[in-house]
mmCIF file of C-alpha atoms in Angstrom:
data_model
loop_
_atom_site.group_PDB
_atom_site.id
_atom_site.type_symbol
_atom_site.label_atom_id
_atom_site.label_comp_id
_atom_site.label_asym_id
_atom_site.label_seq_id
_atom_site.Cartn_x
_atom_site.Cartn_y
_atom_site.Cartn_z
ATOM 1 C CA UNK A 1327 -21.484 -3.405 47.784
ATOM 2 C CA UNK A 1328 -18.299 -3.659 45.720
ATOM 3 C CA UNK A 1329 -15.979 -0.501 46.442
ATOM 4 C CA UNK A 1330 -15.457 2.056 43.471
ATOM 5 C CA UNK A 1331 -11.916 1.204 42.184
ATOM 6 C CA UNK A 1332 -8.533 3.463 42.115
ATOM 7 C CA UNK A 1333 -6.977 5.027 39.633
ATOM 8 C CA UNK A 1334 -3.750 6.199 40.124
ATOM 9 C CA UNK A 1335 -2.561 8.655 37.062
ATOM 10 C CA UNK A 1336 1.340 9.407 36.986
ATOM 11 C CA UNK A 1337 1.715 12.454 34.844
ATOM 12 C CA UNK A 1338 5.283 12.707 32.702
ATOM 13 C CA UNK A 1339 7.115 15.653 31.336
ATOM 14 C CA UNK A 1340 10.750 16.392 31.077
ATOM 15 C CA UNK A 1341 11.818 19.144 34.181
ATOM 16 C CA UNK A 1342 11.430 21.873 32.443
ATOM 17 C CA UNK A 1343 7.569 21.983 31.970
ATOM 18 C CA UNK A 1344 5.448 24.006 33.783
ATOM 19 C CA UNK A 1345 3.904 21.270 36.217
ATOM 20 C CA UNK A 1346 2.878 24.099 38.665
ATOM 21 C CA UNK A 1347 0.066 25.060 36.035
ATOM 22 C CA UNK A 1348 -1.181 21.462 36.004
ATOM 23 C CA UNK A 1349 -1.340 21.385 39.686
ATOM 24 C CA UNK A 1350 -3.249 23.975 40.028
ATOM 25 C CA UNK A 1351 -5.855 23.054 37.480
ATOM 26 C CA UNK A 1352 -6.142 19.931 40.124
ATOM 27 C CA UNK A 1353 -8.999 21.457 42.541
ATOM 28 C CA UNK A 1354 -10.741 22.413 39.620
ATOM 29 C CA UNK A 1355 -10.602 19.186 37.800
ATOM 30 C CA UNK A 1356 -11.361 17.332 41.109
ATOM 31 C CA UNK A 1357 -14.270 19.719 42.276
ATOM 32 C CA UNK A 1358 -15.935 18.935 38.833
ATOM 33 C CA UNK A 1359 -15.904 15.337 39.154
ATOM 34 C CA UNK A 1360 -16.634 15.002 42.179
ATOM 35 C CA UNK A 1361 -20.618 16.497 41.186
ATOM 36 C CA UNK A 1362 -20.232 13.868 38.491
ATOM 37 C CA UNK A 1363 -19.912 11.199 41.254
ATOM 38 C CA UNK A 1364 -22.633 9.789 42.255
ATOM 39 C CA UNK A 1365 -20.539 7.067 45.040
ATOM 40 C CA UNK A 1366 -19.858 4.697 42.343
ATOM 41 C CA UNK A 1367 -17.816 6.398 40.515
ATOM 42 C CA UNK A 1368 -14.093 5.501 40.667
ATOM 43 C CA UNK A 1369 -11.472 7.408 43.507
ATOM 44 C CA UNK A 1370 -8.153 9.319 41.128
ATOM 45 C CA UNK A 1371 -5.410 10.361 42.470
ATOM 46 C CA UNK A 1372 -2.887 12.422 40.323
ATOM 47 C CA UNK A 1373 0.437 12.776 40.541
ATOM 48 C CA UNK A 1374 4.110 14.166 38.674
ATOM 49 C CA UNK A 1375 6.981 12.667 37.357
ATOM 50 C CA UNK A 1376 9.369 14.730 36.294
ATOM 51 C CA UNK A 1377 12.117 13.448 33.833
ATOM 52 C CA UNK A 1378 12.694 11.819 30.547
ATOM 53 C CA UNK A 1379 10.924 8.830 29.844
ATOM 54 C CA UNK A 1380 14.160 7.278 27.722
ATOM 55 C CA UNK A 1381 14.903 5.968 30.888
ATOM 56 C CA UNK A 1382 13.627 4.617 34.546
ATOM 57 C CA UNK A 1383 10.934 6.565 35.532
ATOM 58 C CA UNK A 1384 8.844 4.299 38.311
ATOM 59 C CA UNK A 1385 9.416 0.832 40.277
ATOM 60 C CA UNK A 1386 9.093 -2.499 38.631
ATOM 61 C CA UNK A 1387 5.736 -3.981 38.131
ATOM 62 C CA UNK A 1388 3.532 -0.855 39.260
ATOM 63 C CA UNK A 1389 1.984 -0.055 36.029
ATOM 64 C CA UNK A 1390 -0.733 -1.340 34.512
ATOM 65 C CA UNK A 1391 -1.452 0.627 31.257
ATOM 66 C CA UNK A 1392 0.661 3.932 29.368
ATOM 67 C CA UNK A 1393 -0.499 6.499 27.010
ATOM 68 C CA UNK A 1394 2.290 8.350 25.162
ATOM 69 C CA UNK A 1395 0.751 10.821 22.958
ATOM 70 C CA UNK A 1396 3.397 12.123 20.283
ATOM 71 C CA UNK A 1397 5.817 12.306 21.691
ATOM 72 C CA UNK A 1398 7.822 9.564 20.780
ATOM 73 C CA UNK A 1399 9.108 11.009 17.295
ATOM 74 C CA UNK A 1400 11.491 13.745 19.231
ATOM 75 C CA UNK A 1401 14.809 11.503 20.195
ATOM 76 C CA UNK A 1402 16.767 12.160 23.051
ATOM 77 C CA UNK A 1403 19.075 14.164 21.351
ATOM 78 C CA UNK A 1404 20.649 15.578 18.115
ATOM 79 C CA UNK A 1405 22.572 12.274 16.483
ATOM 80 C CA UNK A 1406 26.244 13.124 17.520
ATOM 81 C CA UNK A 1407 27.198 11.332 13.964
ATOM 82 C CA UNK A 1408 25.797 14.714 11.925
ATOM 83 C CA UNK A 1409 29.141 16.171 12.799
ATOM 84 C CA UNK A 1410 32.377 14.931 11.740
ATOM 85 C CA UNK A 1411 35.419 14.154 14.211
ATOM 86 C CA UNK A 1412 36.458 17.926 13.778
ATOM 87 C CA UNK A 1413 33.389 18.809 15.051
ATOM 88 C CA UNK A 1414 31.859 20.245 11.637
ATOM 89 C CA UNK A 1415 28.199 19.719 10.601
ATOM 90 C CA UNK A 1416 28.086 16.851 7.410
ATOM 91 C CA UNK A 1417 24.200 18.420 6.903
ATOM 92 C CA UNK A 1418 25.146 21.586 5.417
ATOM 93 C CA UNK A 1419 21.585 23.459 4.448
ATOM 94 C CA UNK A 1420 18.924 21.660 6.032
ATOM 95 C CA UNK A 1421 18.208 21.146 9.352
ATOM 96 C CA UNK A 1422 16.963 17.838 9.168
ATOM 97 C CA UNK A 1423 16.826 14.997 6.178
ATOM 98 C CA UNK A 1424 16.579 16.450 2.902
ATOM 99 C CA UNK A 1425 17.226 15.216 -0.935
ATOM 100 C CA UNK A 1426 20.152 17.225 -0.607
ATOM 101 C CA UNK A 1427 21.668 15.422 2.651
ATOM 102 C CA UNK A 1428 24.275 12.618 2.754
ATOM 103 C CA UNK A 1429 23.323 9.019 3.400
ATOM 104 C CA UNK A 1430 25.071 9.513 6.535
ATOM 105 C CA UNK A 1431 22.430 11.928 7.452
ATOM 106 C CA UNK A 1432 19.586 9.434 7.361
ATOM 107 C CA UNK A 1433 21.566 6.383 9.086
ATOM 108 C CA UNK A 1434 22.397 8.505 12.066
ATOM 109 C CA UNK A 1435 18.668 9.713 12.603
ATOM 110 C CA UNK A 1436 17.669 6.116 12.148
ATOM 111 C CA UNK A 1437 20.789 4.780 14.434
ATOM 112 C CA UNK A 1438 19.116 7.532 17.137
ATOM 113 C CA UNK A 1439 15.850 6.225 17.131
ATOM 114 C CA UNK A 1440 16.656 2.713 17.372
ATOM 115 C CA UNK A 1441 19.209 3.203 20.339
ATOM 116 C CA UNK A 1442 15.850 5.554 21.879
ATOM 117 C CA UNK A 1443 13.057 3.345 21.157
ATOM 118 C CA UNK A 1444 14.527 0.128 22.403
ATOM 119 C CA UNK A 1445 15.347 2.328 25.849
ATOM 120 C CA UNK A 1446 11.703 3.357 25.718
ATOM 121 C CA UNK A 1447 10.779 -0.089 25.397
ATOM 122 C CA UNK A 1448 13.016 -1.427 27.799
ATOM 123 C CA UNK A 1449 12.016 1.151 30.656
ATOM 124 C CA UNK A 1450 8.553 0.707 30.233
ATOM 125 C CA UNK A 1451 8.664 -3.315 30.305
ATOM 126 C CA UNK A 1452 10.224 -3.299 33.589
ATOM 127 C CA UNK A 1453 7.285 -0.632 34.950
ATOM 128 C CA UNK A 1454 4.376 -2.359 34.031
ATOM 129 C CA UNK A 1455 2.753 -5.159 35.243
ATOM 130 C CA UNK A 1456 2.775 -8.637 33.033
ATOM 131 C CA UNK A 1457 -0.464 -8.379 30.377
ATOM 132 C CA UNK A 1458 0.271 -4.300 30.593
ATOM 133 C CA UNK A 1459 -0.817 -2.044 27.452
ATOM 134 C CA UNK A 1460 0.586 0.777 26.530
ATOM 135 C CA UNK A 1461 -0.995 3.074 23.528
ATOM 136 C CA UNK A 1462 1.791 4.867 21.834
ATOM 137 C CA UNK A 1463 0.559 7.646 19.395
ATOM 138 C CA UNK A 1464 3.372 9.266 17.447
ATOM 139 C CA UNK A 1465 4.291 10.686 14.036
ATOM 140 C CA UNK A 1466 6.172 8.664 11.241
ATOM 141 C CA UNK A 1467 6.276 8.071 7.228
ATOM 142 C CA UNK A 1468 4.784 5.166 4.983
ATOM 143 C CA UNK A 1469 7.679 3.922 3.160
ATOM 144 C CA UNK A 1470 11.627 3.677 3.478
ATOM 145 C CA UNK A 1471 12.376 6.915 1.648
ATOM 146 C CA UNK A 1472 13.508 9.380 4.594
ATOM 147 C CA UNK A 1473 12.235 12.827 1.657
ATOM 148 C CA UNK A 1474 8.900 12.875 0.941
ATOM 149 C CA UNK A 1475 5.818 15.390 1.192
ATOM 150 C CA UNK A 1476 5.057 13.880 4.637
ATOM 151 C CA UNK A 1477 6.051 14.844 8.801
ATOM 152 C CA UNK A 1478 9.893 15.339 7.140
ATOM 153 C CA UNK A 1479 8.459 17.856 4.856
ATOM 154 C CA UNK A 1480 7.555 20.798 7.475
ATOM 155 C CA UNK A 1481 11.244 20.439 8.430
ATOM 156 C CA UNK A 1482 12.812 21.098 4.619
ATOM 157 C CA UNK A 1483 10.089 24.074 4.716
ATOM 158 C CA UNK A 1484 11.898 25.447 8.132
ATOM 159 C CA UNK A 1485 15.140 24.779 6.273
ATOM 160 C CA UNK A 1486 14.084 27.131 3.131
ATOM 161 C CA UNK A 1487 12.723 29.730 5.839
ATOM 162 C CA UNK A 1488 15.824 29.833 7.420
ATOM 163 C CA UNK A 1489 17.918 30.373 3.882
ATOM 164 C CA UNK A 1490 15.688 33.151 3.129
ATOM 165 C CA UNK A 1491 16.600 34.918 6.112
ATOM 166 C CA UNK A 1492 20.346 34.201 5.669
ATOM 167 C CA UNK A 1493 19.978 35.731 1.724
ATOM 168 C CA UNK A 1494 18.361 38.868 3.955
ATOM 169 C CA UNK A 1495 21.327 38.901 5.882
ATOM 170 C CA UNK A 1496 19.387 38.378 8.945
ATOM 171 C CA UNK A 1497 21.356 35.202 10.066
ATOM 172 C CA UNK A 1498 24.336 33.525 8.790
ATOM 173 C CA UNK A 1499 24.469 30.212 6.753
ATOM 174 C CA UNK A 1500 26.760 28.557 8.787
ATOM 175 C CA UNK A 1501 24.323 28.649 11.535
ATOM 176 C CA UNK A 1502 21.797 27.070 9.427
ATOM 177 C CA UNK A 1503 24.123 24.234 8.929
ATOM 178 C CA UNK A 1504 25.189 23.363 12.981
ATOM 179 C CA UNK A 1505 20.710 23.849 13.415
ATOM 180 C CA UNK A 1506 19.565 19.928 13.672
ATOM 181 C CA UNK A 1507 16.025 19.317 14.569
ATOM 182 C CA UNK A 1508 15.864 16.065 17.126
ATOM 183 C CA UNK A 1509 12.947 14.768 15.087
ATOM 184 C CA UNK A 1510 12.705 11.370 13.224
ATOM 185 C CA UNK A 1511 9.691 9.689 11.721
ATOM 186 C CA UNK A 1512 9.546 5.773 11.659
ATOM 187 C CA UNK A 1513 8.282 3.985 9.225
ATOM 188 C CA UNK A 1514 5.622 0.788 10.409
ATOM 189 C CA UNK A 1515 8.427 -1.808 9.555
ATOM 190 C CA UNK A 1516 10.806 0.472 11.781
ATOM 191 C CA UNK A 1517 8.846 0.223 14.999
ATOM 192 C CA UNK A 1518 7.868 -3.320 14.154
ATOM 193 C CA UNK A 1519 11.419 -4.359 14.100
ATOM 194 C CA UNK A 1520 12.270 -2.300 17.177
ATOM 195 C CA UNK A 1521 9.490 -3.974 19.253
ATOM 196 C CA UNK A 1522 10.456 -7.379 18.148
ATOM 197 C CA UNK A 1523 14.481 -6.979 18.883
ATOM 198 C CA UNK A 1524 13.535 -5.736 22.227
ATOM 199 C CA UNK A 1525 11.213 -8.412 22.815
ATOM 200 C CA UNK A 1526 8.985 -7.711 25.760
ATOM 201 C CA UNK A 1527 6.069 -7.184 23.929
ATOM 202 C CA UNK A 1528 3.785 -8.082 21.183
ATOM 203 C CA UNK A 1529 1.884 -5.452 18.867
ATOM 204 C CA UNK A 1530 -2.283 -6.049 19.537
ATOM 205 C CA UNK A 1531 -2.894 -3.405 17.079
ATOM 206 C CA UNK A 1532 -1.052 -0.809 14.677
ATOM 207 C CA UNK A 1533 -2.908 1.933 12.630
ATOM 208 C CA UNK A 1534 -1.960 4.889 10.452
ATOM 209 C CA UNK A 1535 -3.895 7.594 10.029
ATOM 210 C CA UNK A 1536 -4.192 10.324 7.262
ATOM 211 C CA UNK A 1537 -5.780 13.906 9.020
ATOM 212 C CA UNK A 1538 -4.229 16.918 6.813
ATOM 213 C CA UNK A 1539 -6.368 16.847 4.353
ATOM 214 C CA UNK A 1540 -9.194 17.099 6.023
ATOM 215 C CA UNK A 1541 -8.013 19.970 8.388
ATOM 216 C CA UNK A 1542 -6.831 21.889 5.273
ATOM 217 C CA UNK A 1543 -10.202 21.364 4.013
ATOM 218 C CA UNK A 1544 -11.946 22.882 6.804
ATOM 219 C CA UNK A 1545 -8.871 25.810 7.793
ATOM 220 C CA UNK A 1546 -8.512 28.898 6.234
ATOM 221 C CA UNK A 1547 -5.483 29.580 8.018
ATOM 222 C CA UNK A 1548 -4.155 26.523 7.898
ATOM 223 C CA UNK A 1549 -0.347 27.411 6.612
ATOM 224 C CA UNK A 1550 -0.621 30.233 9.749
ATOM 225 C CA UNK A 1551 -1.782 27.159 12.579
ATOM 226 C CA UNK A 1552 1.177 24.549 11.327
ATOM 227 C CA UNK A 1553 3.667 28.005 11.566
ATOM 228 C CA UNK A 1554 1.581 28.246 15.311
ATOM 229 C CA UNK A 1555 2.291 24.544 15.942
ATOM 230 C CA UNK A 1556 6.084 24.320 14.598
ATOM 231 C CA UNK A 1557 7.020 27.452 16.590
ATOM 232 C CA UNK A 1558 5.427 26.332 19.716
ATOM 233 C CA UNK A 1559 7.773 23.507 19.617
ATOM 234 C CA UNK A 1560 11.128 24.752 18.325
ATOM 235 C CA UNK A 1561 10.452 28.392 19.695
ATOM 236 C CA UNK A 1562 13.047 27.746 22.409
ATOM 237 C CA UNK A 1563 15.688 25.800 20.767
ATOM 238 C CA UNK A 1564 15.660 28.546 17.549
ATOM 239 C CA UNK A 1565 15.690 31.728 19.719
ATOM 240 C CA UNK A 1566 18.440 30.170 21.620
ATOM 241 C CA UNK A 1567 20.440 29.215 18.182
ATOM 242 C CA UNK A 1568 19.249 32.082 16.320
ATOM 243 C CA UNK A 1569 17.959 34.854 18.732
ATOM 244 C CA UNK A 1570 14.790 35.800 19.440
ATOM 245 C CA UNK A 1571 14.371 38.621 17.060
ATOM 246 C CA UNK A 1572 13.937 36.205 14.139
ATOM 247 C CA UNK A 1573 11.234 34.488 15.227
ATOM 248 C CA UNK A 1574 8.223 36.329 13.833
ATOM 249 C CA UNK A 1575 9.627 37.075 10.150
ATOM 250 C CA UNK A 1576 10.896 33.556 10.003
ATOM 251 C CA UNK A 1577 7.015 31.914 10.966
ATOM 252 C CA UNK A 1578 5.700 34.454 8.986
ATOM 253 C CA UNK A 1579 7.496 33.526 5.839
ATOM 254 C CA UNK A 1580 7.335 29.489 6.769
ATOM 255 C CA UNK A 1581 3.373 29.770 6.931
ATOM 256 C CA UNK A 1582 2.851 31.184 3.815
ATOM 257 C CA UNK A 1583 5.191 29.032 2.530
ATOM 258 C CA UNK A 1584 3.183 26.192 3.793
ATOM 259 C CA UNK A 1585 -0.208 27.459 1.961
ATOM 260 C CA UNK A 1586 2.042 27.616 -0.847
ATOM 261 C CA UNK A 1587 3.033 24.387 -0.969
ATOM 262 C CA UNK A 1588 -0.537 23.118 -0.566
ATOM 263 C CA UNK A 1589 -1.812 25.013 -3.338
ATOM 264 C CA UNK A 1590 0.805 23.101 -5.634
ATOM 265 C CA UNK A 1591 0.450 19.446 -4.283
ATOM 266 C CA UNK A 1592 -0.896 17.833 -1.055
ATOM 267 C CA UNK A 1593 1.570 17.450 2.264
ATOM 268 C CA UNK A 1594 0.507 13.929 3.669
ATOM 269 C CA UNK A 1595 2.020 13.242 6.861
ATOM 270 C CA UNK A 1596 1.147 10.448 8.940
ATOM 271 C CA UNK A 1597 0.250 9.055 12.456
ATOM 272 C CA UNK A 1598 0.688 6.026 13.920
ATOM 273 C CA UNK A 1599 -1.202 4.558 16.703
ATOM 274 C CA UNK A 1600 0.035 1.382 18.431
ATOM 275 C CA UNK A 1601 -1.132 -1.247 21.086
ATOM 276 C CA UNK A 1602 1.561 -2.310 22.497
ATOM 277 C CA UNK A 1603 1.122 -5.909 25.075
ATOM 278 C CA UNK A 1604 3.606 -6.727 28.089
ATOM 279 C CA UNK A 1605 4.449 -10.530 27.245
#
């Protein structure tokens, strides 16, 4: 009899999740698939690794297929070009790309996620094995213009959240304009481009998907879930910038603003899904 095979699953976050939680969903997860198993069933072993995967995470060659599920949109880090050589924010008003932003706005998003994707790339070539996949799921836009009623939108929503507040005196402007959100969405020639200049691997398959419209369609709250989603994500960095007494006006106004803004024209944002081959 041939042995059931191993699968060994290496679980990523940066440091600060909660990987305690995981773990102990472990001897649940393992107790139920164990009465699954009936001895042919494959052996899984699960593991952490804690850091950021724009970088080194595991030793050469010991990979043999990687799921990033999106994820790959947030950068590393705020571009360090949105502020001047004094130090001052050139993105007065928004906290991401908006019509109202400078060219230099858009270049030094782009300039980010090139420098981070080619990392990603890089990192991941030397971890997997040769004839590795990897499935990257992650959110981006479908042509060159960096300001349209796509992913970019929700941000210039947050941005016209936040002035409200400042009009209301409840925070100032000029800590609306040193906010940046750490966000940028590629377009399909983008990625394409990145993956070639890199060069370790070819693209097997690249799809974009449409799903708003049919979750709007089906939601009645649907303006209060993206306000759910958007504050689950920033929640920390805004209460930080902010403070955390803010938190529920601002998501209050931002979702109805979102069902407002849906009721006027449809927000289209997009999702990629790439198969990714080690050469």
């Amino acid at each position: 009899m041939i042995p059931a095979p191993e699968f060994r699953v290496y679980l990523n976050d940066l440091p600060t999740n909660d990987f305690n939680s995981i773990f102990k969903s472990l001897p649940d997860f393992y107790r139920d698939l164990n009465k699954e198993r009936s001895g042919g069933l494959p052996l899984l072993f699960i593991a952490g690794y804690p850091g950021s995967f724009y970088g080194r995470l595991f030793p050469n060659d010991c990979l043999h297929f990687v799921h990033s599920s999106y994820s790959l949109h947030w950068l590393s880090k705020v571009p360090p070009s949105l502020y001047d050589k004094q130090g001052k924010p050139i993105n007065r008003g928004s906290v991401h790309i908006s019509a109202s932003s400078p060219p230099l706005v858009s270049q030094a998003y782009y300039a980010q996620f090139q420098e981070d994707f080619s990392l990603f790339l890089r990192s991941r070539s030397d971890e997997l094995t040769a004839g590795g996949r990897m499935v990257l799921i992650m959110l981006g836009r479908i042509g060159p213009d960096h300001v349209d009623r796509g992913n970019s939108f929700y941000w210039e929503l947050l941005s016209r959240s936040l002035a409200i507040l400042a009009t209301q005196g409840e925070i100032k402007r000029e800590d609306i304009d040193s906010y940046d959100v750490h966000f940028y969405a590629p377009t399909k020639d983008e990625m394409e481009a990145e993956i070639r200049r890199e060069g370790s691997f070819e693209v097997e398959r690249l799809e974009m998907f449409e799903t708003e419209k049919e979750l709007y369609k089906v939601s009645e709250n649907y303006g209060t879930e993206v306000a759910m989603t958007v504050r689950a994500i920033q929640e920390s960095m805004l209460s930080h910038h902010f403070g955390e007494g803010i938190l529920d006006t601002l998501f209050e106004i931002y979702g109805r603003m979102v069902e407002e803004e849906m009721l006027k024209e449809e927000i289209n944002p997009i999702t990629f899904v790439l198969v990714l081959r080690k050469l």
